PDB file of C-alpha atoms in Angstrom:
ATOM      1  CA  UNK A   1     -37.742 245.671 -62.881  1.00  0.00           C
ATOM      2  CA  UNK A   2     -38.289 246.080 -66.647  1.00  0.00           C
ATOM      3  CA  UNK A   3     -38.711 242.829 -68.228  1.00  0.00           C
ATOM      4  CA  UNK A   4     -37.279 241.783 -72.379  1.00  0.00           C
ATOM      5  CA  UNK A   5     -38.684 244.660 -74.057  1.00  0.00           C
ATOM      6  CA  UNK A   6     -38.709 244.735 -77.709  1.00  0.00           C
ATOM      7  CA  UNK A   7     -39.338 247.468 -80.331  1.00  0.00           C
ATOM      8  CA  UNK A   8     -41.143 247.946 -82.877  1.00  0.00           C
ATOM      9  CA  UNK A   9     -44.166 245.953 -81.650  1.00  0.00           C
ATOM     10  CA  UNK A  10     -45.470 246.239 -85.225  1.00  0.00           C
ATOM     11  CA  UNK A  11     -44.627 246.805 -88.925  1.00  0.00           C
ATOM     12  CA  UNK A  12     -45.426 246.223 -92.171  1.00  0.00           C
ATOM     13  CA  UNK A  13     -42.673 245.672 -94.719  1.00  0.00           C
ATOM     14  CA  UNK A  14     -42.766 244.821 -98.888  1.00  0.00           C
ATOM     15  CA  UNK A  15     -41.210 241.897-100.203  1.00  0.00           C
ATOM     16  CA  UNK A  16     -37.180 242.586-101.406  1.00  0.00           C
ATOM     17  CA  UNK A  17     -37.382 244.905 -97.943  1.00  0.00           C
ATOM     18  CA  UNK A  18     -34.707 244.458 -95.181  1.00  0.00           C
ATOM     19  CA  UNK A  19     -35.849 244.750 -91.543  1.00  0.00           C
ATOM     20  CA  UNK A  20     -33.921 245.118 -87.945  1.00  0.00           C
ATOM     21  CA  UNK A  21     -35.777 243.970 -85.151  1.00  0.00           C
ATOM     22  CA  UNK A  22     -34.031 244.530 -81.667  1.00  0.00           C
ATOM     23  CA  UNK A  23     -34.258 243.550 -77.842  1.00  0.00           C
ATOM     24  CA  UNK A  24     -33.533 244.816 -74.805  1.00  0.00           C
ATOM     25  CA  UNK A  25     -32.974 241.658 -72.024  1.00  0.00           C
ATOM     26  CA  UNK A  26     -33.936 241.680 -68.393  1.00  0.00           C
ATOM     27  CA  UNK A  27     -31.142 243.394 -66.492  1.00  0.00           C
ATOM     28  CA  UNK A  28     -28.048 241.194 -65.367  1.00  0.00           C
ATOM     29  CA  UNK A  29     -29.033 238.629 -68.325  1.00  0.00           C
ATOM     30  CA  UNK A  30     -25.904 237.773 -70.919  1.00  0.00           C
ATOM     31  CA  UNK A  31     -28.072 235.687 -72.794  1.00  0.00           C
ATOM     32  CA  UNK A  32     -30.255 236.480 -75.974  1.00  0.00           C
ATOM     33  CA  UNK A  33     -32.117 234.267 -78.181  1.00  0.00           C
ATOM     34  CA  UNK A  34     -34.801 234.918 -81.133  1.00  0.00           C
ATOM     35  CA  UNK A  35     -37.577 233.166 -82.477  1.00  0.00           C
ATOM     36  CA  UNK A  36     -39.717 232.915 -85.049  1.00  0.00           C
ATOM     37  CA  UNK A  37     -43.361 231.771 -84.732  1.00  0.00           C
ATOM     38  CA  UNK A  38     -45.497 232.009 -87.667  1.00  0.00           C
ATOM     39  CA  UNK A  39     -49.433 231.718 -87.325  1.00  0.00           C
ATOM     40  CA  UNK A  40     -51.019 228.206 -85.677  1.00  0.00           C
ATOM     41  CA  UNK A  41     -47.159 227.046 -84.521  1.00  0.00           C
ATOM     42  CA  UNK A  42     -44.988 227.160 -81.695  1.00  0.00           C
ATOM     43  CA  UNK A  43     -41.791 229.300 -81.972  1.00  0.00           C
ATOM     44  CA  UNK A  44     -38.911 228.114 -84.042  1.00  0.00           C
ATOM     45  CA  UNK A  45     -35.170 229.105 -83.154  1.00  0.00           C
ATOM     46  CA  UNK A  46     -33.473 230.943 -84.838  1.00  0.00           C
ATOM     47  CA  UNK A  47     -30.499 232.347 -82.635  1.00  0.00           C
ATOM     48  CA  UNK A  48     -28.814 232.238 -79.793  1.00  0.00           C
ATOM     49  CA  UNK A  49     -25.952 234.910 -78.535  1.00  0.00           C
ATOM     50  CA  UNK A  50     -23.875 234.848 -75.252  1.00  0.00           C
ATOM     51  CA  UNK A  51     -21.348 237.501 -74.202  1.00  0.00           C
ATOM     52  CA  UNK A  52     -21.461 239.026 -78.120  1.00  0.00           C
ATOM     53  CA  UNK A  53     -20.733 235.852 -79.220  1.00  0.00           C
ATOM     54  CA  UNK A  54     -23.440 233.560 -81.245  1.00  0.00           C
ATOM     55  CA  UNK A  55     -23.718 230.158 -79.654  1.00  0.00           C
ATOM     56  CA  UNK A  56     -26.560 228.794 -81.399  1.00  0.00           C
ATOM     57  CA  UNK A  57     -28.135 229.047 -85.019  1.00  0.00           C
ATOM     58  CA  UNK A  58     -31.236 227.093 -86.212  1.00  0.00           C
ATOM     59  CA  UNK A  59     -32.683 225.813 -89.719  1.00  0.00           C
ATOM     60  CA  UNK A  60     -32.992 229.583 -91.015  1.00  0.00           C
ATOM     61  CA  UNK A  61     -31.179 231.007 -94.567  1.00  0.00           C
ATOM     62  CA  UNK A  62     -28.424 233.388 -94.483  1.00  0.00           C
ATOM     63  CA  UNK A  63     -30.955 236.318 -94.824  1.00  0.00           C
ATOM     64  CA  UNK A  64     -31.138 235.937 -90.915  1.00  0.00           C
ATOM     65  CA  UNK A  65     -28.534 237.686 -88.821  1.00  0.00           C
ATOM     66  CA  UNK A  66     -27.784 238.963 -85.592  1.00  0.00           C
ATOM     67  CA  UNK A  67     -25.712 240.418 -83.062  1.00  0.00           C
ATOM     68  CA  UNK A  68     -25.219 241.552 -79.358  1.00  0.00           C
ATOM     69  CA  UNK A  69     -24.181 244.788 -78.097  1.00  0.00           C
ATOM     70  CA  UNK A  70     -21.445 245.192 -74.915  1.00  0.00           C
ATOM     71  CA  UNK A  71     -24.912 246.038 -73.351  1.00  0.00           C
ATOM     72  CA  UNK A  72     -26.182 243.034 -74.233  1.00  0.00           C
ATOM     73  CA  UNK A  73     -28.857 244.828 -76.280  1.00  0.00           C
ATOM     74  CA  UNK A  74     -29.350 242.462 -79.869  1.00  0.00           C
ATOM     75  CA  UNK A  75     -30.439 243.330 -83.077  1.00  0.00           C
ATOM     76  CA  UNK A  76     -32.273 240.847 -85.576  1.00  0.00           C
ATOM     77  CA  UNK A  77     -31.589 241.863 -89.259  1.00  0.00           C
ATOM     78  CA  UNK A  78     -33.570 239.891 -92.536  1.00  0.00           C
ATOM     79  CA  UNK A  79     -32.830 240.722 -95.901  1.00  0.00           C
ATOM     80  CA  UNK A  80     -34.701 240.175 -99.238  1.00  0.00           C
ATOM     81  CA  UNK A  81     -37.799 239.494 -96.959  1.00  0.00           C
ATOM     82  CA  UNK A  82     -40.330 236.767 -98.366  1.00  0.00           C
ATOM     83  CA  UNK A  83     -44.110 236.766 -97.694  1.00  0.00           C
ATOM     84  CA  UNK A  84     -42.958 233.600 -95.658  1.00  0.00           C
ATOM     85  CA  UNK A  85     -41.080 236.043 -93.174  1.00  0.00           C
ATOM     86  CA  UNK A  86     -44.263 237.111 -91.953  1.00  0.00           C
ATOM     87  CA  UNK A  87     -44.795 236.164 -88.153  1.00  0.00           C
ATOM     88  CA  UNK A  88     -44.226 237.083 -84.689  1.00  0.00           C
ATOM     89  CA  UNK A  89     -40.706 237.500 -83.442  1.00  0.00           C
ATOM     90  CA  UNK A  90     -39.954 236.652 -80.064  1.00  0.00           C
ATOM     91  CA  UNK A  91     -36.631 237.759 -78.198  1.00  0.00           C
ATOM     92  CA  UNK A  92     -36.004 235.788 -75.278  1.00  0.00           C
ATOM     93  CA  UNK A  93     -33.222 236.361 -72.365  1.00  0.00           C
ATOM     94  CA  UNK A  94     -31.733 234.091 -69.552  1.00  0.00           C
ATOM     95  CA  UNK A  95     -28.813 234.807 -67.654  1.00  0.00           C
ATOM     96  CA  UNK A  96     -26.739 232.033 -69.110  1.00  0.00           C
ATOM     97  CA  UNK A  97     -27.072 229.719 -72.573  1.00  0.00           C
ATOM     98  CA  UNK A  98     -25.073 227.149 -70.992  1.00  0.00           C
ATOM     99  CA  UNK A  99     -28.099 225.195 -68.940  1.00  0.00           C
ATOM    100  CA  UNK A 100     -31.004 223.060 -70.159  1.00  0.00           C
ATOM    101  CA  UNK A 101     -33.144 224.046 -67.196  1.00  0.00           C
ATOM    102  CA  UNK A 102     -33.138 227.840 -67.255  1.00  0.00           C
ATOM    103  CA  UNK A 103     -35.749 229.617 -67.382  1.00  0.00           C
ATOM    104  CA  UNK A 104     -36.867 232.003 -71.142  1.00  0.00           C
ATOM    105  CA  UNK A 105     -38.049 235.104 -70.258  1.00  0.00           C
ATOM    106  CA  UNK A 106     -39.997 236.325 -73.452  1.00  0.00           C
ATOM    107  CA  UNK A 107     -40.725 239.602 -74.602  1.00  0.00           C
ATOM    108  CA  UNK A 108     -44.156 240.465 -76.597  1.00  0.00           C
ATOM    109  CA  UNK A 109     -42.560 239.899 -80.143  1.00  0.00           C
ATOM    110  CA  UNK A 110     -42.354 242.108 -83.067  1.00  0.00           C
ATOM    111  CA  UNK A 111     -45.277 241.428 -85.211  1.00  0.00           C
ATOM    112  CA  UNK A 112     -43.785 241.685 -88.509  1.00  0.00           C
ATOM    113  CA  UNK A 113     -46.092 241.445 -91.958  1.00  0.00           C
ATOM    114  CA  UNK A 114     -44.990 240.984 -95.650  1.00  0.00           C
ATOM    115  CA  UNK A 115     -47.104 242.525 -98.517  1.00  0.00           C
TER     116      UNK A 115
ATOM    117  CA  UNK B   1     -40.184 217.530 -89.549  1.00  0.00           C
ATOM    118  CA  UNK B   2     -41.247 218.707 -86.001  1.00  0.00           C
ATOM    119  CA  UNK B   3     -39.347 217.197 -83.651  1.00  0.00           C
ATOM    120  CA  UNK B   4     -42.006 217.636 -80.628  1.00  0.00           C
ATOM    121  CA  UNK B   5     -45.280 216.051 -81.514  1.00  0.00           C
ATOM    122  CA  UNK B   6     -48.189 218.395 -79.249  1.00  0.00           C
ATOM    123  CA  UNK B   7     -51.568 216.779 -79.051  1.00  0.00           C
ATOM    124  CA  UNK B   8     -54.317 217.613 -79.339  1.00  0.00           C
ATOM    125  CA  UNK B   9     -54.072 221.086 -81.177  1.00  0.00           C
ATOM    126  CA  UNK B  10     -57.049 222.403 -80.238  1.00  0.00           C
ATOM    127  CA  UNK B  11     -59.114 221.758 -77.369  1.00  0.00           C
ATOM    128  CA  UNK B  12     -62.769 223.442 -76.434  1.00  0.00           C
ATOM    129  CA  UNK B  13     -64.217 222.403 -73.207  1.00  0.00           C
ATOM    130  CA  UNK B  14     -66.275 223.844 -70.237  1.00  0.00           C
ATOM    131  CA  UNK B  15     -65.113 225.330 -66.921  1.00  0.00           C
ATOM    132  CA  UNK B  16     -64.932 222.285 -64.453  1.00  0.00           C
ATOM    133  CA  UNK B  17     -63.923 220.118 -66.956  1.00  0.00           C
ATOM    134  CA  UNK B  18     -60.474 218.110 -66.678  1.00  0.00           C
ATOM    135  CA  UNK B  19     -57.959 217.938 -69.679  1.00  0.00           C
ATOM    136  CA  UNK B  20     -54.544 216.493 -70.591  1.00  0.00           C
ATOM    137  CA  UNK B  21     -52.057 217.921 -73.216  1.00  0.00           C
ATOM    138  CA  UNK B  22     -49.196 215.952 -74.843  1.00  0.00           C
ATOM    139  CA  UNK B  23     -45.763 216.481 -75.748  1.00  0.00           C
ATOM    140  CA  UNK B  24     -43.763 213.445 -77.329  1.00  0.00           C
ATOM    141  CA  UNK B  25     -40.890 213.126 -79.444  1.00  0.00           C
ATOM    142  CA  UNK B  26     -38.586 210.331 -80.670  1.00  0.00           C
ATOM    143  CA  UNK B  27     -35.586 212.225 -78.835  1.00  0.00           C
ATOM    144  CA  UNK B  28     -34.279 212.201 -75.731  1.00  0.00           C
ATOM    145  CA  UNK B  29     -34.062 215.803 -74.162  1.00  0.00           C
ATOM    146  CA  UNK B  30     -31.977 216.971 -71.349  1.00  0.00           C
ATOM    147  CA  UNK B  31     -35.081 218.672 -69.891  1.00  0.00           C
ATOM    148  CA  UNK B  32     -38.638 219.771 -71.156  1.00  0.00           C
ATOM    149  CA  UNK B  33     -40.314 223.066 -70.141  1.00  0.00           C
ATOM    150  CA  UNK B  34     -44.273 224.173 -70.137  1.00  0.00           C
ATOM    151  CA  UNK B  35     -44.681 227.585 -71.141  1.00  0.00           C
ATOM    152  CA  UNK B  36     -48.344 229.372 -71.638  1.00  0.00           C
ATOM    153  CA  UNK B  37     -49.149 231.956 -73.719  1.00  0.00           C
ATOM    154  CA  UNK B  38     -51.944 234.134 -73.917  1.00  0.00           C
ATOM    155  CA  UNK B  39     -52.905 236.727 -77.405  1.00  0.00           C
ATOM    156  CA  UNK B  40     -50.038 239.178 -77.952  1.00  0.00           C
ATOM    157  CA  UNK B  41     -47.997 238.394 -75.314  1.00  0.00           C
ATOM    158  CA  UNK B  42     -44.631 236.120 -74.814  1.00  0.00           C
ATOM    159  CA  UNK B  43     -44.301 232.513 -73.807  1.00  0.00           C
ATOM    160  CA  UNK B  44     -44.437 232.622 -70.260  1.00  0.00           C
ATOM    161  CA  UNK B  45     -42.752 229.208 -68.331  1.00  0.00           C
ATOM    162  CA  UNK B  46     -45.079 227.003 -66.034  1.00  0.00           C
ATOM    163  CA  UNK B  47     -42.583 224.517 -65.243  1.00  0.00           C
ATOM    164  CA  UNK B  48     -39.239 222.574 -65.864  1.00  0.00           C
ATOM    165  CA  UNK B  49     -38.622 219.276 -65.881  1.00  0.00           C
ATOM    166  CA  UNK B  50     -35.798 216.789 -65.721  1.00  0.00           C
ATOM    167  CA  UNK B  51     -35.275 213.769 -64.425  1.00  0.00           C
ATOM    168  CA  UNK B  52     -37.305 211.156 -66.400  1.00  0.00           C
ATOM    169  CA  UNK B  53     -40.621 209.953 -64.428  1.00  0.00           C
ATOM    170  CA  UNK B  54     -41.225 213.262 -62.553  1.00  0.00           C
ATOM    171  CA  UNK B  55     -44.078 214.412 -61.814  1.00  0.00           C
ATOM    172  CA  UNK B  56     -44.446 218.414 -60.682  1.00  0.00           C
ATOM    173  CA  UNK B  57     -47.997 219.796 -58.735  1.00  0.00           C
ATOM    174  CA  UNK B  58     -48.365 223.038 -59.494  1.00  0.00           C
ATOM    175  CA  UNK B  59     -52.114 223.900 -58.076  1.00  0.00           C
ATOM    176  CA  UNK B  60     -54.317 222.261 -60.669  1.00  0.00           C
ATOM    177  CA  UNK B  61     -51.596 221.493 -63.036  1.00  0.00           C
ATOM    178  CA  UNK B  62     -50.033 218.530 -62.418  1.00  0.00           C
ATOM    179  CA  UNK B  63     -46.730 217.825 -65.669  1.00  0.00           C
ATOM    180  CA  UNK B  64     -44.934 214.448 -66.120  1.00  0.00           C
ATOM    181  CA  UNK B  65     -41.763 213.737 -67.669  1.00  0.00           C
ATOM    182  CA  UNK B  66     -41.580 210.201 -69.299  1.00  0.00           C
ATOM    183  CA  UNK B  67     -39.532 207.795 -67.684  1.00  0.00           C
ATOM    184  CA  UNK B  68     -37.176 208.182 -70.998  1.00  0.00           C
ATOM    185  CA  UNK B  69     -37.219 211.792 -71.287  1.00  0.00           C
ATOM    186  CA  UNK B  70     -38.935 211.578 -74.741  1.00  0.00           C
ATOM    187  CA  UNK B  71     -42.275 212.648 -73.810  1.00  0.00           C
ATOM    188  CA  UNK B  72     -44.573 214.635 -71.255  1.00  0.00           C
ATOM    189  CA  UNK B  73     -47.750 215.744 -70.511  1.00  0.00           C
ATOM    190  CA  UNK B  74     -49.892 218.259 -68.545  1.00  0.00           C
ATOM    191  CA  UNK B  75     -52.838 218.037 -66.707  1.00  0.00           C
ATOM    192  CA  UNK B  76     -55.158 220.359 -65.359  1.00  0.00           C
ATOM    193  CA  UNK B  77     -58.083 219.747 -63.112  1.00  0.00           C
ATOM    194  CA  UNK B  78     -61.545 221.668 -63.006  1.00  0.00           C
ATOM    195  CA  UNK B  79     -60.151 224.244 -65.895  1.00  0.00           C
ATOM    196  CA  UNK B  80     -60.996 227.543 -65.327  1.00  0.00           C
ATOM    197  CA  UNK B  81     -61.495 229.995 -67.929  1.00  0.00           C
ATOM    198  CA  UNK B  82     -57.799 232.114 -66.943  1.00  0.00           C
ATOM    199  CA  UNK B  83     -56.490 228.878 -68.004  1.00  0.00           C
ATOM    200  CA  UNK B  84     -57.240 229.766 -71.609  1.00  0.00           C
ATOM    201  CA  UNK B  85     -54.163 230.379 -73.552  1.00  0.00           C
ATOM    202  CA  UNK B  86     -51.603 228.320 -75.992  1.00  0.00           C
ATOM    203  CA  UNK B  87     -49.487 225.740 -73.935  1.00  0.00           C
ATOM    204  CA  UNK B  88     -46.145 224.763 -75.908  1.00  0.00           C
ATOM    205  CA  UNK B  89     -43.675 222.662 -74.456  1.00  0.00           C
ATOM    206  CA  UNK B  90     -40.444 223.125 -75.279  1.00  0.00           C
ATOM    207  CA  UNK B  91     -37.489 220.383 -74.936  1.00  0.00           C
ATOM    208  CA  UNK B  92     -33.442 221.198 -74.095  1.00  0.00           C
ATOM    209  CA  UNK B  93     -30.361 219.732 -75.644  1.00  0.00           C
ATOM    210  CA  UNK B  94     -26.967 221.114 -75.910  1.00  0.00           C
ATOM    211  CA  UNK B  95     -28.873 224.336 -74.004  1.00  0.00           C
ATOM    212  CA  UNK B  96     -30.822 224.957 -77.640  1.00  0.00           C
ATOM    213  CA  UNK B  97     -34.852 224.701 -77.208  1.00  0.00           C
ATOM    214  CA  UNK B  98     -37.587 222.814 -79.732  1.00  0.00           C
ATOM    215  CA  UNK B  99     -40.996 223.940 -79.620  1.00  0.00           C
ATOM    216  CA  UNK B 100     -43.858 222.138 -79.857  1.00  0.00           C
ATOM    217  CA  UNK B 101     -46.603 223.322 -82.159  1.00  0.00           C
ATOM    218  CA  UNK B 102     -48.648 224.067 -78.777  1.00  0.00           C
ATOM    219  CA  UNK B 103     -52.038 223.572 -77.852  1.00  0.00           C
ATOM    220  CA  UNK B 104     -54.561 226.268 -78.346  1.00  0.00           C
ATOM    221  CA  UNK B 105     -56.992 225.825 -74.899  1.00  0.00           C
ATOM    222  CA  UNK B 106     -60.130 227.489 -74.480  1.00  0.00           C
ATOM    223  CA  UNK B 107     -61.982 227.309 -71.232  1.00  0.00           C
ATOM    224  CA  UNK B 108     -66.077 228.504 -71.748  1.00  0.00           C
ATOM    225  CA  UNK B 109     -67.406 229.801 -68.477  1.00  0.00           C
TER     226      UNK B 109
END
């Protein structure tokens, strides 16, 4: 079985850009999260969607959005990047948000970089 | 402010050699998960924990949840050098994860 696959695996964008990340979840999961995790830290949250619906947002400024598909498919969008926005983005899936003990499955992030 | 405090940050030791890693925080978390991850790749989980003073064996890792649920740690005995990677625990509430700012292991053969 395919596992959280995630496209593109790398790009280079200028600052002012806008960029759309997106993820494809292991099959059967609702769930969808994304992360940011710059160089030297651990990932940071940013959100959280179940059943198309977001159900969890972290510390990040309104130039973040995203959204889920009917297929469960999710898109991360940034606007007016910074040359703070560069880092790795990880998409994560689980089959439901509403546990504390389930298991993230991770895809290999989208390594994004600002000039 | 990072809520989960990992220590150390870095760690450098010899294959054979035993190490600990820990995670502590001035919350109280529903449950705290180990992930590992190696260059380029995704977090992948190690183990869940959630009833305060558990302790979980997996092989040589042995992971402890305070008796509070504030804190944890990881052990691994005679590290081998596929043990090299970035550990980052990561602690639940309302169903929303905190990272740690992991620890980057390497294991020399």
């Amino acid at each position: 079985d395919a596992g959280v696959t995630q496209s593109p695996t790398h790009l280079i964008k200028t600052r002012g850009q806008q960029v759309t990340l997106r993820c494809s979840p292991i099959s059967g999961h609702k769930s969808v999260s994304w992360y940011q995790q710059v160089l030297g830290q651990g990932p940071q949250f940013i959100f959280q969607y179940y059943e198309k619906e977001e159900r969890g947002r972290g510390n990040f400024p309104d130039r973040f959005s995203a959204r889920q598909f009917p297929n469960y498919s999710s898109e991360l969008n940034v606007n007016a990047l910074l040359l703070g926005d560069s880092a790795l983005y990880l998409c994560a899936s689980r089959d439901t948000p509403a546990a504390n003990t389930g298991e993230l499955f991770f895809g290999e992030g989208s390594r994004l970089t600002v000039l | 402010t990072q809520l989960l405090e990992q220590s150390p940050q870095f760690l450098s030791i010899q294959e054979g050699e035993n190490l600990t890693v820990y995670c502590n925080s001035s919350s109280v978390f529903s449950s705290l998960q180990w992930y590992r991850q190696e260059p380029g790749e995704g977090p992948v989980l190690l183990v869940t924990v959630v009833t305060g003073g558990e302790v979980k064996k997996l092989k040589r890792l042995t992971f402890q949840f305070g008796d509070a649920r504030k804190d944890s740690s990881l052990h691994i005995t005679a590290a081998q050098t596929g043990d090299t990677g970035l550990y980052l625990c990561a602690g639940f509430r309302s169903y929303i994860p905190t990272f740690g700012r992991g620890t980057s292991l390497i294991v020399h053969p």
